[in-house]
C-alpha cells in the first residue's frame, strides 16, 4: 500500500478581542512557516463562509485542524457548519495551562512571551501534522 | 424619537493568508484603543459567523464598518449575510494604493517600515467612523 502525503490545513480563529485569539494565529504561523512549512498550510477562515471555491476544495481534499482562542470554538464550529470534517481541534488556553510560567500579553500582536508560547505550541502540534499528513492511499 | 448612534462595530477580516489581513486586524485594534475608543467596538468575525448572538444583534442594531484584506470581501459579505449591509466597506489594498504605500511582505511581526501602512488604514477607518456618526 502506497503512502501519500497530504497538506494539513490549519485554521485558527484569530479572535480579535482576546490574547488567546492572537495566540491561535501566531501558533498557526509558527506551524506553517517554521515547524512544518512543507506539510502545513493555512487559509482564511472567513473564505469558507463566502463559499470560496478554492478554499472549499482545499479543506475537502486535505485534513483540517482548528486552533481556537476561547471555549466558544468559533473556528471549529465555523468549519463544521460549512461541512468540513475537522480532524483535530485545539484551544490555546490549554497550551498556557501546560506552561503556566508563560503568560501571553498583547492582542494586536503578542509580546515576546506570547511568541515563545506559540512556538512551543507549534512544536507540540508537529506530531499531529505529521500523523495527518500521511494518508494511506487505497 | 431618534436614537443617537454612539457606537460603530468594526468587523475586520483578519485574513490569515495575507499581510493585508494582519494590517486590517492591527489597524482595527488601533482605532479601538487609540483613535476612537469611545465610538467603536470590534466585532469578532469568527464568533459572528459561528452564530454569536450578541455580535449579530449588535450588527443589526448599530452601524458597522467592515475592513477587508482583499477583494473577496469576506467581512463585508458575511456582515451583510448575517446582519445587514455595512455602513462602510473598506478594502486595505485600495487604501494603500490611495496613499501610495506597499503592503508588508510578511504575514506577521511587522517592523517600523510597515507602520505607515497600518496608520493609513487606521486613519481611514477613523475617518469613516466620523462620517458614519455624522450621517446617522
mmCIF file of C-alpha atoms in Angstrom:
data_model
loop_
_atom_site.group_PDB
_atom_site.id
_atom_site.type_symbol
_atom_site.label_atom_id
_atom_site.label_comp_id
_atom_site.label_asym_id
_atom_site.label_seq_id
_atom_site.Cartn_x
_atom_site.Cartn_y
_atom_site.Cartn_z
ATOM 1 C CA UNK A 1 0.000 0.000 0.000
ATOM 2 C CA UNK A 2 1.385 3.370 -1.031
ATOM 3 C CA UNK A 3 1.669 6.289 1.320
ATOM 4 C CA UNK A 4 0.526 9.645 0.033
ATOM 5 C CA UNK A 5 1.454 12.886 1.703
ATOM 6 C CA UNK A 6 -1.263 15.472 2.030
ATOM 7 C CA UNK A 7 -1.223 19.032 3.223
ATOM 8 C CA UNK A 8 -2.773 19.682 6.606
ATOM 9 C CA UNK A 9 -4.930 22.811 6.720
ATOM 10 C CA UNK A 10 -4.610 24.774 9.949
ATOM 11 C CA UNK A 11 -7.499 27.109 10.710
ATOM 12 C CA UNK A 12 -7.066 29.494 13.656
ATOM 13 C CA UNK A 13 -9.888 31.619 14.990
ATOM 14 C CA UNK A 14 -7.748 34.808 15.050
ATOM 15 C CA UNK A 15 -10.294 36.206 17.530
ATOM 16 C CA UNK A 16 -9.752 39.952 17.602
ATOM 17 C CA UNK A 17 -10.657 40.699 21.185
ATOM 18 C CA UNK A 18 -8.548 38.303 23.219
ATOM 19 C CA UNK A 19 -4.894 37.450 23.669
ATOM 20 C CA UNK A 20 -5.666 33.769 23.156
ATOM 21 C CA UNK A 21 -7.071 34.549 19.690
ATOM 22 C CA UNK A 22 -3.764 36.197 18.824
ATOM 23 C CA UNK A 23 -2.007 33.141 20.248
ATOM 24 C CA UNK A 24 -4.031 30.883 17.915
ATOM 25 C CA UNK A 25 -2.994 32.999 14.943
ATOM 26 C CA UNK A 26 0.682 33.084 15.961
ATOM 27 C CA UNK A 27 0.744 29.329 16.609
ATOM 28 C CA UNK A 28 -0.629 28.782 13.111
ATOM 29 C CA UNK A 29 2.067 30.951 11.566
ATOM 30 C CA UNK A 30 4.722 29.091 13.559
ATOM 31 C CA UNK A 31 3.388 25.819 12.179
ATOM 32 C CA UNK A 32 3.126 26.841 8.543
ATOM 33 C CA UNK A 33 6.267 28.987 8.374
ATOM 34 C CA UNK A 34 8.777 27.356 10.744
ATOM 35 C CA UNK A 35 7.766 23.954 12.077
ATOM 36 C CA UNK A 36 6.087 22.239 9.110
ATOM 37 C CA UNK A 37 6.359 24.570 6.088
ATOM 38 C CA UNK A 38 6.072 21.685 3.629
ATOM 39 C CA UNK A 39 3.049 19.959 5.097
ATOM 40 C CA UNK A 40 1.016 22.604 6.969
ATOM 41 C CA UNK A 41 -0.899 25.379 5.229
ATOM 42 C CA UNK A 42 -3.420 27.913 6.396
ATOM 43 C CA UNK A 43 -6.268 29.693 4.721
ATOM 44 C CA UNK A 44 -8.695 32.409 5.712
ATOM 45 C CA UNK A 45 -11.490 31.064 7.872
ATOM 46 C CA UNK A 46 -13.941 33.642 6.535
ATOM 47 C CA UNK A 47 -13.407 32.448 2.967
ATOM 48 C CA UNK A 48 -15.290 29.291 3.863
ATOM 49 C CA UNK A 49 -18.366 31.316 4.718
ATOM 50 C CA UNK A 50 -18.445 33.131 1.386
ATOM 51 C CA UNK A 51 -18.239 29.757 -0.371
ATOM 52 C CA UNK A 52 -14.861 30.462 -1.975
ATOM 53 C CA UNK A 53 -14.347 27.595 -4.430
ATOM 54 C CA UNK A 54 -10.593 27.124 -3.948
ATOM 55 C CA UNK A 55 -10.881 27.204 -0.179
ATOM 56 C CA UNK A 56 -13.737 24.711 -0.144
ATOM 57 C CA UNK A 57 -11.726 22.383 -2.337
ATOM 58 C CA UNK A 58 -8.635 22.746 -0.144
ATOM 59 C CA UNK A 59 -10.496 21.740 3.019
ATOM 60 C CA UNK A 60 -12.378 18.974 1.231
ATOM 61 C CA UNK A 61 -9.241 17.307 -0.098
ATOM 62 C CA UNK A 62 -6.992 17.676 2.936
ATOM 63 C CA UNK A 63 -7.187 17.050 6.679
ATOM 64 C CA UNK A 64 -8.115 20.098 8.755
ATOM 65 C CA UNK A 65 -7.211 21.083 12.303
ATOM 66 C CA UNK A 66 -8.622 24.097 14.111
ATOM 67 C CA UNK A 67 -6.963 26.218 16.792
ATOM 68 C CA UNK A 68 -9.346 28.293 18.890
ATOM 69 C CA UNK A 69 -8.695 31.054 21.358
ATOM 70 C CA UNK A 70 -11.691 30.500 23.603
ATOM 71 C CA UNK A 71 -14.195 27.804 24.576
ATOM 72 C CA UNK A 72 -16.707 29.126 22.053
ATOM 73 C CA UNK A 73 -14.619 27.274 19.464
ATOM 74 C CA UNK A 74 -15.607 29.519 16.572
ATOM 75 C CA UNK A 75 -13.018 28.131 14.174
ATOM 76 C CA UNK A 76 -14.166 24.556 14.729
ATOM 77 C CA UNK A 77 -17.863 25.435 14.609
ATOM 78 C CA UNK A 78 -17.498 27.653 11.536
ATOM 79 C CA UNK A 79 -15.574 24.959 9.703
ATOM 80 C CA UNK A 80 -18.032 22.232 10.652
ATOM 81 C CA UNK A 81 -21.019 24.383 9.734
ATOM 82 C CA UNK A 82 -19.568 24.549 6.231
ATOM 83 C CA UNK A 83 -19.365 20.765 6.057
ATOM 84 C CA UNK A 84 -15.673 20.500 6.909
ATOM 85 C CA UNK A 85 -14.620 17.335 8.683
ATOM 86 C CA UNK A 86 -12.320 18.665 11.418
ATOM 87 C CA UNK A 87 -9.728 16.010 12.211
ATOM 88 C CA UNK A 88 -8.490 17.571 15.451
ATOM 89 C CA UNK A 89 -9.368 20.730 17.363
ATOM 90 C CA UNK A 90 -7.307 22.610 19.945
ATOM 91 C CA UNK A 91 -7.708 25.536 22.313
ATOM 92 C CA UNK A 92 -4.754 27.795 23.004
ATOM 93 C CA UNK A 93 -5.687 28.138 26.675
ATOM 94 C CA UNK A 94 -4.607 24.505 27.074
ATOM 95 C CA UNK A 95 -1.074 25.335 25.938
ATOM 96 C CA UNK A 96 -0.954 28.128 28.507
ATOM 97 C CA UNK A 97 -2.271 25.790 31.221
ATOM 98 C CA UNK A 98 0.570 23.414 30.394
ATOM 99 C CA UNK A 99 3.124 26.267 30.563
ATOM 100 C CA UNK A 100 1.809 28.484 33.344
ATOM 101 C CA UNK A 101 5.070 30.386 33.610
ATOM 102 C CA UNK A 102 4.471 31.834 30.133
ATOM 103 C CA UNK A 103 1.581 34.270 30.350
ATOM 104 C CA UNK A 104 0.989 35.815 26.930
ATOM 105 C CA UNK A 105 0.146 39.512 26.588
ATOM 106 C CA UNK A 106 -0.921 41.633 23.647
ATOM 107 C CA UNK A 107 -3.934 41.415 21.375
ATOM 108 C CA UNK A 108 -2.889 43.086 18.140
ATOM 109 C CA UNK A 109 0.484 41.453 18.388
ATOM 110 C CA UNK A 110 1.811 39.103 21.026
ATOM 111 C CA UNK A 111 4.644 40.045 23.331
ATOM 112 C CA UNK A 112 7.866 38.021 23.413
ATOM 113 C CA UNK A 113 6.486 35.584 25.989
ATOM 114 C CA UNK A 114 3.410 35.002 23.849
ATOM 115 C CA UNK A 115 5.564 34.367 20.808
ATOM 116 C CA UNK A 116 7.653 31.839 22.729
ATOM 117 C CA UNK A 117 4.493 30.086 23.918
ATOM 118 C CA UNK A 118 3.214 29.970 20.323
ATOM 119 C CA UNK A 119 6.491 28.416 19.218
ATOM 120 C CA UNK A 120 6.190 25.749 21.918
ATOM 121 C CA UNK A 121 2.556 25.081 20.999
ATOM 122 C CA UNK A 122 3.525 24.672 17.349
ATOM 123 C CA UNK A 123 6.354 22.304 18.260
ATOM 124 C CA UNK A 124 3.871 20.230 20.251
ATOM 125 C CA UNK A 125 1.451 20.143 17.312
ATOM 126 C CA UNK A 126 4.115 18.954 14.871
ATOM 127 C CA UNK A 127 3.360 15.283 15.524
ATOM 128 C CA UNK A 128 -0.324 15.888 14.850
ATOM 129 C CA UNK A 129 0.570 17.436 11.490
ATOM 130 C CA UNK A 130 2.867 14.516 10.697
ATOM 131 C CA UNK A 131 0.206 11.936 11.528
ATOM 132 C CA UNK A 132 -2.463 13.629 9.466
ATOM 133 C CA UNK A 133 -0.198 14.408 6.520
ATOM 134 C CA UNK A 134 0.420 10.745 5.847
ATOM 135 C CA UNK A 135 -2.702 9.233 4.416
ATOM 136 C CA UNK A 136 -2.821 5.693 3.229
ATOM 137 C CA UNK A 137 -3.879 5.576 -0.350
ATOM 138 C CA UNK A 138 -6.398 2.858 -1.064
ATOM 139 C CA UNK B 1 -37.784 59.778 18.849
ATOM 140 C CA UNK B 2 -34.427 59.478 17.184
ATOM 141 C CA UNK B 3 -31.928 57.172 18.763
ATOM 142 C CA UNK B 4 -28.474 58.672 18.610
ATOM 143 C CA UNK B 5 -25.886 56.197 17.467
ATOM 144 C CA UNK B 6 -22.835 56.273 19.658
ATOM 145 C CA UNK B 7 -21.087 53.058 18.748
ATOM 146 C CA UNK B 8 -19.859 51.651 15.490
ATOM 147 C CA UNK B 9 -18.976 47.988 15.101
ATOM 148 C CA UNK B 10 -15.744 47.306 13.228
ATOM 149 C CA UNK B 11 -15.521 43.954 11.505
ATOM 150 C CA UNK B 12 -12.007 43.024 10.426
ATOM 151 C CA UNK B 13 -11.470 40.146 8.033
ATOM 152 C CA UNK B 14 -8.227 39.174 9.835
ATOM 153 C CA UNK B 15 -7.389 37.139 6.729
ATOM 154 C CA UNK B 16 -4.731 34.669 7.803
ATOM 155 C CA UNK B 17 -3.347 34.163 4.284
ATOM 156 C CA UNK B 18 -2.415 37.748 3.586
ATOM 157 C CA UNK B 19 -0.302 40.527 5.134
ATOM 158 C CA UNK B 20 -3.256 42.801 4.375
ATOM 159 C CA UNK B 21 -5.362 40.659 6.736
ATOM 160 C CA UNK B 22 -2.880 41.277 9.517
ATOM 161 C CA UNK B 23 -2.900 45.000 8.700
ATOM 162 C CA UNK B 24 -6.691 45.031 8.899
ATOM 163 C CA UNK B 25 -6.620 43.380 12.302
ATOM 164 C CA UNK B 26 -3.943 45.669 13.768
ATOM 165 C CA UNK B 27 -5.493 48.815 12.301
ATOM 166 C CA UNK B 28 -8.919 47.994 13.790
ATOM 167 C CA UNK B 29 -7.327 47.465 17.201
ATOM 168 C CA UNK B 30 -5.525 50.786 16.834
ATOM 169 C CA UNK B 31 -8.813 52.565 16.166
ATOM 170 C CA UNK B 32 -10.409 50.823 19.141
ATOM 171 C CA UNK B 33 -7.639 51.605 21.606
ATOM 172 C CA UNK B 34 -6.150 54.885 20.333
ATOM 173 C CA UNK B 35 -8.174 56.756 17.738
ATOM 174 C CA UNK B 36 -11.873 56.212 18.512
ATOM 175 C CA UNK B 37 -12.078 54.351 21.822
ATOM 176 C CA UNK B 38 -15.429 55.829 22.821
ATOM 177 C CA UNK B 39 -17.138 55.402 19.480
ATOM 178 C CA UNK B 40 -16.151 51.912 18.408
ATOM 179 C CA UNK B 41 -16.231 48.255 19.326
ATOM 180 C CA UNK B 42 -14.668 45.368 17.447
ATOM 181 C CA UNK B 43 -16.877 42.535 16.326
ATOM 182 C CA UNK B 44 -15.121 39.185 16.360
ATOM 183 C CA UNK B 45 -15.732 37.868 12.827
ATOM 184 C CA UNK B 46 -15.202 34.179 13.693
ATOM 185 C CA UNK B 47 -17.729 34.472 16.526
ATOM 186 C CA UNK B 48 -20.065 36.417 14.285
ATOM 187 C CA UNK B 49 -20.025 33.783 11.545
ATOM 188 C CA UNK B 50 -20.193 30.936 14.062
ATOM 189 C CA UNK B 51 -23.543 32.253 15.273
ATOM 190 C CA UNK B 52 -22.638 34.651 18.100
ATOM 191 C CA UNK B 53 -25.999 36.151 19.064
ATOM 192 C CA UNK B 54 -24.629 39.288 20.729
ATOM 193 C CA UNK B 55 -22.432 40.101 17.740
ATOM 194 C CA UNK B 56 -25.257 39.595 15.268
ATOM 195 C CA UNK B 57 -27.726 41.612 17.329
ATOM 196 C CA UNK B 58 -25.228 44.447 17.683
ATOM 197 C CA UNK B 59 -24.535 44.478 13.950
ATOM 198 C CA UNK B 60 -28.270 44.570 13.209
ATOM 199 C CA UNK B 61 -28.910 47.429 15.607
ATOM 200 C CA UNK B 62 -25.823 49.578 15.112
ATOM 201 C CA UNK B 63 -23.844 50.685 12.052
ATOM 202 C CA UNK B 64 -20.878 48.586 11.017
ATOM 203 C CA UNK B 65 -17.675 49.276 9.130
ATOM 204 C CA UNK B 66 -16.033 46.287 7.522
ATOM 205 C CA UNK B 67 -12.323 46.170 6.777
ATOM 206 C CA UNK B 68 -11.235 43.559 4.275
ATOM 207 C CA UNK B 69 -7.734 42.499 3.294
ATOM 208 C CA UNK B 70 -8.600 41.573 -0.264
ATOM 209 C CA UNK B 71 -11.218 41.943 -2.960
ATOM 210 C CA UNK B 72 -13.053 38.790 -1.870
ATOM 211 C CA UNK B 73 -14.658 40.998 0.806
ATOM 212 C CA UNK B 74 -15.322 38.196 3.295
ATOM 213 C CA UNK B 75 -16.037 40.565 6.185
ATOM 214 C CA UNK B 76 -18.435 42.720 4.167
ATOM 215 C CA UNK B 77 -20.242 39.744 2.661
ATOM 216 C CA UNK B 78 -20.501 37.903 5.996
ATOM 217 C CA UNK B 79 -21.839 41.019 7.717
ATOM 218 C CA UNK B 80 -24.453 41.518 5.027
ATOM 219 C CA UNK B 81 -25.350 37.828 5.125
ATOM 220 C CA UNK B 82 -25.958 37.667 8.871
ATOM 221 C CA UNK B 83 -26.916 41.172 9.990
ATOM 222 C CA UNK B 84 -27.285 43.728 7.216
ATOM 223 C CA UNK B 85 -25.353 45.900 4.809
ATOM 224 C CA UNK B 86 -22.333 47.586 6.407
ATOM 225 C CA UNK B 87 -22.384 51.386 6.528
ATOM 226 C CA UNK B 88 -18.903 51.457 5.034
ATOM 227 C CA UNK B 89 -16.887 48.730 3.394
ATOM 228 C CA UNK B 90 -13.145 49.412 3.350
ATOM 229 C CA UNK B 91 -10.552 47.388 1.472
ATOM 230 C CA UNK B 92 -6.931 47.528 2.620
ATOM 231 C CA UNK B 93 -5.259 47.367 -0.845
ATOM 232 C CA UNK B 94 -7.435 50.277 -2.017
ATOM 233 C CA UNK B 95 -6.373 52.382 0.966
ATOM 234 C CA UNK B 96 -2.688 51.548 0.479
ATOM 235 C CA UNK B 97 -2.922 52.383 -3.219
ATOM 236 C CA UNK B 98 -4.566 55.706 -2.429
ATOM 237 C CA UNK B 99 -1.693 56.572 -0.101
ATOM 238 C CA UNK B 100 0.954 55.174 -2.448
ATOM 239 C CA UNK B 101 2.022 52.615 0.144
ATOM 240 C CA UNK B 102 3.028 48.989 -0.238
ATOM 241 C CA UNK B 103 1.751 46.090 1.820
ATOM 242 C CA UNK B 104 4.269 44.333 4.069
ATOM 243 C CA UNK B 105 5.896 41.285 2.533
ATOM 244 C CA UNK B 106 5.385 39.063 5.573
ATOM 245 C CA UNK B 107 2.345 37.833 7.464
ATOM 246 C CA UNK B 108 3.391 38.830 10.985
ATOM 247 C CA UNK B 109 5.908 40.657 13.180
ATOM 248 C CA UNK B 110 5.708 43.898 11.270
ATOM 249 C CA UNK B 111 8.579 46.340 11.648
ATOM 250 C CA UNK B 112 8.923 50.111 11.713
ATOM 251 C CA UNK B 113 8.824 50.178 7.923
ATOM 252 C CA UNK B 114 5.269 48.791 7.994
ATOM 253 C CA UNK B 115 3.799 51.256 10.464
ATOM 254 C CA UNK B 116 2.862 53.822 7.810
ATOM 255 C CA UNK B 117 0.587 51.268 6.132
ATOM 256 C CA UNK B 118 -1.091 50.380 9.440
ATOM 257 C CA UNK B 119 -1.532 54.055 10.315
ATOM 258 C CA UNK B 120 -3.020 54.879 6.900
ATOM 259 C CA UNK B 121 -5.622 52.127 7.273
ATOM 260 C CA UNK B 122 -6.379 53.092 10.877
ATOM 261 C CA UNK B 123 -6.802 56.746 9.873
ATOM 262 C CA UNK B 124 -9.145 55.769 7.064
ATOM 263 C CA UNK B 125 -11.262 53.684 9.458
ATOM 264 C CA UNK B 126 -11.356 56.546 11.973
ATOM 265 C CA UNK B 127 -12.442 58.930 9.204
ATOM 266 C CA UNK B 128 -15.219 56.525 8.243
ATOM 267 C CA UNK B 129 -16.337 56.278 11.877
ATOM 268 C CA UNK B 130 -16.666 60.052 11.988
ATOM 269 C CA UNK B 131 -18.613 60.136 8.735
ATOM 270 C CA UNK B 132 -20.999 57.381 9.785
ATOM 271 C CA UNK B 133 -21.696 59.037 13.120
ATOM 272 C CA UNK B 134 -22.322 62.381 11.447
ATOM 273 C CA UNK B 135 -24.662 60.928 8.862
ATOM 274 C CA UNK B 136 -26.644 58.603 11.075
#
